[in-house]
XYZ file of C-alpha atoms in Angstrom:
389
model
C 16.670 23.910 6.343
C 17.942 21.495 9.045
C 21.435 20.050 8.617
C 20.510 16.491 7.679
C 24.098 15.346 7.160
C 24.929 16.347 10.719
C 21.781 14.625 12.020
C 22.744 11.391 10.233
C 26.319 11.570 11.546
C 25.113 12.115 15.113
C 22.650 9.203 14.830
C 25.330 6.826 13.562
C 27.822 7.975 16.203
C 25.374 7.391 19.041
C 23.879 4.148 17.689
C 26.361 1.913 15.883
C 24.220 -0.138 13.437
C 26.479 -3.159 13.889
C 25.830 -3.367 17.630
C 22.390 -1.766 18.055
C 19.247 -3.897 17.873
C 17.230 -3.027 14.721
C 14.142 -1.846 16.636
C 16.296 0.318 18.912
C 18.125 1.850 15.943
C 14.870 2.585 14.108
C 13.435 4.158 17.256
C 16.494 6.374 17.558
C 16.207 7.249 13.873
C 12.579 8.292 14.419
C 13.537 10.398 17.432
C 16.290 12.061 15.378
C 13.727 13.143 12.774
C 15.174 10.931 10.040
C 12.261 8.523 9.576
C 10.294 10.809 7.254
C 12.350 13.993 7.039
C 9.411 16.009 5.678
C 7.220 15.238 8.702
C 7.185 17.676 11.600
C 9.727 17.509 14.406
C 8.496 15.087 17.060
C 6.629 13.022 14.445
C 9.671 11.376 12.909
C 10.715 14.347 10.800
C 12.516 17.670 10.776
C 10.298 19.643 8.416
C 12.821 19.208 5.579
C 11.924 18.889 1.880
C 10.596 15.408 1.030
C 13.201 15.002 -1.697
C 15.974 14.928 0.928
C 14.753 11.553 2.210
C 16.551 9.624 -0.542
C 19.902 11.163 0.396
C 19.377 10.267 4.064
C 18.351 6.708 3.168
C 21.450 6.243 1.001
C 23.802 7.362 3.786
C 22.157 5.104 6.330
C 22.162 2.132 3.939
C 25.862 2.666 3.215
C 26.513 2.536 6.976
C 24.693 -0.799 7.248
C 21.723 0.631 9.147
C 18.555 -1.510 9.366
C 15.617 -0.552 7.167
C 11.966 -0.311 8.230
C 10.120 -3.568 7.517
C 8.469 -2.514 4.259
C 7.422 -6.084 3.507
C 5.439 -6.843 6.658
C 4.357 -3.273 7.346
C 3.709 -1.850 3.875
C 0.200 -0.727 4.885
C 1.484 1.076 7.971
C 4.456 2.768 6.342
C 2.951 3.537 2.954
C -0.672 4.299 3.803
C -1.464 4.691 7.507
C 1.440 7.040 8.281
C 0.695 9.660 5.577
C -3.012 9.464 6.440
C -2.292 10.075 10.139
C -0.129 13.040 9.201
C -2.841 14.490 6.955
C -5.851 13.923 9.219
C -4.740 12.598 12.621
C -4.695 14.647 15.808
C -1.402 15.469 17.496
C -2.163 12.823 20.127
C -2.824 10.188 17.453
C 0.402 11.035 15.647
C 2.377 10.899 18.895
C 0.817 7.552 19.829
C 1.051 5.668 16.543
C 3.854 6.881 14.277
C 6.903 5.715 16.269
C 5.899 2.043 16.855
C 4.631 1.972 13.278
C 8.012 3.050 11.918
C 9.937 0.558 14.063
C 7.397 -2.174 13.075
C 6.714 -2.900 16.717
C 3.110 -2.434 15.567
C 2.116 -3.908 12.185
C -0.879 -2.364 10.402
C -3.487 -3.657 7.974
C -6.289 -2.021 6.023
C -9.955 -2.902 6.696
C -11.497 -1.416 3.553
C -12.808 -4.014 1.047
C -15.954 -6.017 1.783
C -17.741 -8.895 0.025
C -20.266 -6.379 -1.368
C -17.938 -3.395 -1.630
C -14.607 -4.092 -3.215
C -14.512 -2.196 -6.489
C -17.022 0.293 -5.094
C -15.443 1.057 -1.741
C -18.036 3.718 -0.909
C -20.637 0.933 -0.660
C -19.185 -0.546 2.553
C -21.872 -1.851 4.900
C -19.817 -2.456 8.050
C -21.521 -0.327 10.706
C -20.036 1.798 13.479
C -22.651 2.854 16.049
C -22.022 5.478 18.747
C -21.841 3.981 22.248
C -20.824 6.149 25.187
C -17.432 7.683 24.509
C -16.756 5.380 21.580
C -18.185 3.231 18.823
C -19.244 -0.387 18.354
C -18.317 -1.912 14.996
C -19.984 -4.899 13.321
C -19.355 -6.241 9.819
C -17.093 -8.251 7.548
C -14.016 -7.248 5.566
C -12.160 -9.240 2.924
C -8.881 -9.298 0.969
C -7.116 -7.853 3.999
C -3.357 -8.092 3.436
C -1.326 -9.067 6.477
C -4.231 -9.086 8.955
C -2.751 -12.236 10.531
C 0.315 -10.221 11.572
C -1.366 -6.894 12.347
C -1.856 -5.253 15.717
C -3.581 -2.139 14.302
C -5.880 -1.473 11.366
C -7.281 1.483 9.492
C -11.023 1.039 9.011
C -13.743 2.659 6.923
C -17.215 2.066 8.407
C -20.705 3.368 7.798
C -21.982 5.692 10.515
C -25.048 7.132 8.758
C -27.346 5.314 6.343
C -29.724 8.255 5.844
C -27.355 10.096 3.499
C -25.790 9.118 0.119
C -23.092 6.491 0.386
C -20.021 8.746 0.219
C -21.359 11.059 2.966
C -22.114 8.419 5.598
C -18.630 7.000 6.178
C -16.193 7.542 9.052
C -12.551 6.489 9.415
C -11.104 4.771 12.502
C -8.056 3.025 13.926
C -8.911 -0.466 15.219
C -7.047 -2.519 17.815
C -6.730 -5.956 16.166
C -6.383 -7.608 19.586
C -10.007 -6.733 20.426
C -11.852 -10.006 21.237
C -14.445 -9.160 18.574
C -11.874 -9.371 15.747
C -11.600 -12.752 13.972
C -9.081 -13.284 11.148
C -9.453 -16.164 8.672
C -6.830 -16.742 5.944
C -7.795 -16.963 2.249
C -5.806 -19.370 0.066
C -4.851 -17.891 -3.288
C -4.044 -19.383 -6.682
C -0.361 -19.235 -5.729
C -1.005 -21.695 -2.887
C -0.286 -19.250 -0.084
C -2.545 -16.985 1.959
C -1.371 -13.395 2.196
C -4.960 -12.105 2.322
C -7.622 -12.715 4.941
C -11.267 -12.359 5.779
C -11.808 -10.286 8.927
C -15.017 -10.555 10.932
C -15.857 -7.694 13.311
C -18.375 -8.479 16.052
C -19.101 -5.852 18.691
C -15.605 -4.376 18.314
C -15.182 -1.333 20.534
C -13.318 1.687 19.189
C -12.797 4.766 21.399
C -13.763 8.047 19.800
C -10.160 9.153 20.331
C -9.289 6.659 17.548
C -11.563 8.318 15.002
C -9.508 9.882 12.187
C -11.156 13.010 10.802
C -14.710 14.171 11.350
C -17.761 11.926 11.556
C -19.119 11.458 8.042
C -15.900 12.509 6.329
C -14.367 9.053 6.090
C -14.430 9.054 2.286
C -12.226 12.138 2.181
C -9.727 10.494 4.542
C -9.880 7.165 2.685
C -9.137 8.901 -0.626
C -5.820 10.083 0.801
C -5.022 6.527 1.907
C -5.954 5.103 -1.494
C -3.899 7.635 -3.445
C -0.870 6.794 -1.306
C -1.576 3.082 -1.790
C -1.579 3.455 -5.562
C 1.696 5.344 -5.509
C 3.174 2.591 -3.319
C 1.929 -0.192 -5.608
C 3.083 1.513 -8.793
C 6.340 2.878 -7.477
C 9.752 1.784 -8.775
C 12.569 4.287 -8.823
C 15.467 2.353 -10.365
C 15.975 1.296 -13.968
C 15.255 -2.417 -14.500
C 13.882 -2.778 -10.967
C 11.200 -5.368 -10.304
C 9.816 -7.850 -12.827
C 11.487 -6.319 -15.891
C 14.869 -6.647 -14.182
C 14.415 -10.398 -13.720
C 13.514 -10.828 -17.396
C 16.456 -8.807 -18.688
C 18.739 -10.793 -16.395
C 17.474 -14.056 -17.924
C 17.907 -12.582 -21.399
C 21.515 -11.607 -20.770
C 22.549 -14.778 -18.951
C 20.760 -17.345 -21.142
C 21.368 -16.670 -24.844
C 19.472 -19.827 -25.781
C 16.139 -18.108 -24.958
C 16.689 -15.358 -27.514
C 14.576 -15.204 -30.679
C 13.799 -12.222 -32.959
C 10.176 -12.201 -31.818
C 11.127 -12.344 -28.145
C 13.657 -9.568 -28.695
C 10.975 -7.269 -30.104
C 8.625 -8.095 -27.224
C 11.306 -7.504 -24.613
C 12.206 -4.117 -26.093
C 8.572 -3.014 -26.065
C 8.119 -4.031 -22.438
C 11.410 -2.427 -21.417
C 10.445 0.904 -23.013
C 6.993 0.843 -21.400
C 8.565 0.230 -17.993
C 10.899 3.165 -18.507
C 7.986 5.447 -19.437
C 6.139 4.342 -16.302
C 9.260 4.833 -14.204
C 9.714 8.424 -15.380
C 6.009 9.140 -14.899
C 6.366 7.763 -11.374
C 9.320 10.018 -10.719
C 7.230 13.036 -11.724
C 4.485 11.848 -9.375
C 6.965 11.524 -6.527
C 8.139 15.079 -7.184
C 4.522 16.241 -6.974
C 4.373 14.599 -3.559
C 6.936 17.094 -2.342
C 4.345 19.855 -2.553
C 1.299 17.947 -1.343
C -0.664 14.742 -1.188
C -0.819 12.441 -4.240
C -3.641 13.180 -6.622
C -5.772 10.995 -8.919
C -2.823 10.638 -11.305
C -1.621 7.850 -9.006
C -4.424 5.722 -10.482
C -2.759 5.858 -13.902
C 0.471 4.662 -12.287
C -1.262 1.744 -10.592
C -3.107 0.829 -13.816
C 0.112 0.805 -15.848
C 1.919 -1.229 -13.192
C -0.757 -3.937 -13.173
C -0.820 -4.278 -16.950
C 2.949 -4.406 -17.244
C 3.391 -6.881 -14.378
C 0.989 -9.318 -16.005
C 2.570 -8.959 -19.449
C 6.119 -9.280 -18.158
C 5.448 -12.302 -15.944
C 3.717 -13.986 -18.888
C 6.718 -13.227 -21.087
C 9.098 -14.556 -18.409
C 7.186 -17.834 -18.361
C 7.441 -18.061 -22.157
C 11.210 -17.705 -21.861
C 11.373 -20.439 -19.201
C 8.420 -22.761 -19.934
C 10.040 -25.598 -18.042
C 9.347 -23.654 -14.809
C 5.627 -24.416 -15.232
C 2.957 -23.328 -12.793
C 3.754 -25.744 -9.965
C 3.787 -24.405 -6.427
C 7.145 -24.291 -4.713
C 5.686 -23.536 -1.291
C 2.357 -24.656 0.115
C 2.635 -22.612 3.280
C -0.911 -21.642 4.109
C -0.174 -18.380 5.885
C 2.161 -16.146 4.006
C 5.597 -15.890 5.483
C 6.615 -12.557 7.008
C 9.704 -12.591 4.789
C 7.828 -13.319 1.548
C 9.410 -11.781 -1.530
C 7.599 -11.684 -4.876
C 10.810 -11.281 -6.829
C 12.559 -14.111 -5.019
C 10.085 -16.709 -6.326
C 10.059 -18.640 -9.600
C 8.433 -17.535 -12.896
C 5.335 -19.674 -12.276
C 4.640 -18.087 -8.889
C 5.230 -14.577 -10.246
C 2.893 -15.215 -13.196
C 0.084 -16.410 -10.935
C 0.592 -13.697 -8.314
C 0.558 -10.921 -10.918
C -3.047 -11.802 -11.754
C -4.033 -10.095 -8.523
C -2.339 -6.828 -9.482
C -5.347 -5.709 -11.509
C -7.683 -6.305 -8.528
C -5.830 -5.327 -5.335
C -5.591 -1.661 -4.406
C -8.560 -0.875 -6.687
C -9.472 -2.781 -9.837
C -8.204 -1.687 -13.244
C -11.810 -0.830 -14.175
C -12.017 1.600 -11.240
C -8.594 3.031 -12.120
C -9.806 3.734 -15.662
C -12.877 5.524 -14.290
C -10.713 7.671 -11.996
C -8.355 8.584 -14.826
C -11.245 9.330 -17.215
C -13.271 11.452 -14.819
C -10.761 13.062 -12.457
C -7.654 13.363 -14.633
C -9.032 13.767 -18.174
C -12.303 15.456 -17.148
C -14.511 13.164 -19.261
C -18.248 12.825 -18.445
C -18.889 10.427 -15.524
C -20.578 7.085 -16.086
C -24.204 6.672 -15.048
C -24.565 5.857 -11.332
C -28.090 4.800 -10.358
C -27.334 5.185 -6.616
C -26.084 8.765 -6.884
C -27.834 11.109 -4.448
C -29.899 8.296 -2.896
C -29.685 7.623 0.871
C -27.627 4.475 1.445
C -30.506 2.721 3.224
C -32.656 3.091 0.074
C -30.094 1.727 -2.419
C -31.252 -1.696 -3.752
C -28.796 -4.442 -2.764
């Protein structure tokens, strides 16, 4: 196993975090193989066990080193990078991983469509072969961070003569293409972190196809499983929403009642169960890609976030549901946990929709984790072009 302690010491000695620009430090960290230690050498890693990443992160944080921009580039870091490692060519990994890690290139995810959100395999956006590339036309929706993105991962239909799951292909899209139009969507919170994205004659070179033609569903499943781990993840006790509620409980004794105490204890225990289940899932990641169990994690997270934010508002009813920021386009430094109870309550409503609805998560858990009989699907085995829409 590589000597990670020595690698960290050498990085810090050569690039003092207090005097090195954040992007330069992160680039040097990537080159040193300390971005994702379990990735291969030359791709930001050293081929070390995945579990060693936490130790490296702790040493770098203690030295005051800058962190990757996990707020603005959550899609790139949490979903595009592991997908590129699993299915990308060596050239694609060499081209995209370093600027992704330094956040010099922000990524978004062009998956959901107006007619294919809960059923992602029903996407109708077309990619048609043209010379040494593809031409893409269609519309995507609920695209987080598209207004900041320079790259996107895309699922598009390349064959309508086969059943829906078999006719998809996965691409990387340059968001600066003149055929890409991004329109913000205002949410109930008053801000716009999501967007509609219109794709008109967008050209994608075949060298930016990830995986084989027609195997886009297989690639997308890897992205989605990583997304659900990222959404449901939380490694520290009382992290996230439950931490804010317990802080209010401890600091404001006037909010305490016997009924609220019982409710808080139930929520706290459920969060702990989810946290330990998440830790087991992360350990499974050390030996492979996340499996369908990540759907149970995402489902539990959504339910708990909505219950806890509702409980927080009950403890502080004077906070109300008023907006504290009417910024149309979501700020790059937006922080869910840094906002008031009203904002958090409203924003949590989206947790059971984004990243796959809770209904879809229940289907995945029932069929792929518990092995229960699948629900009836009238479009199963039918060519996509013949499915009534």
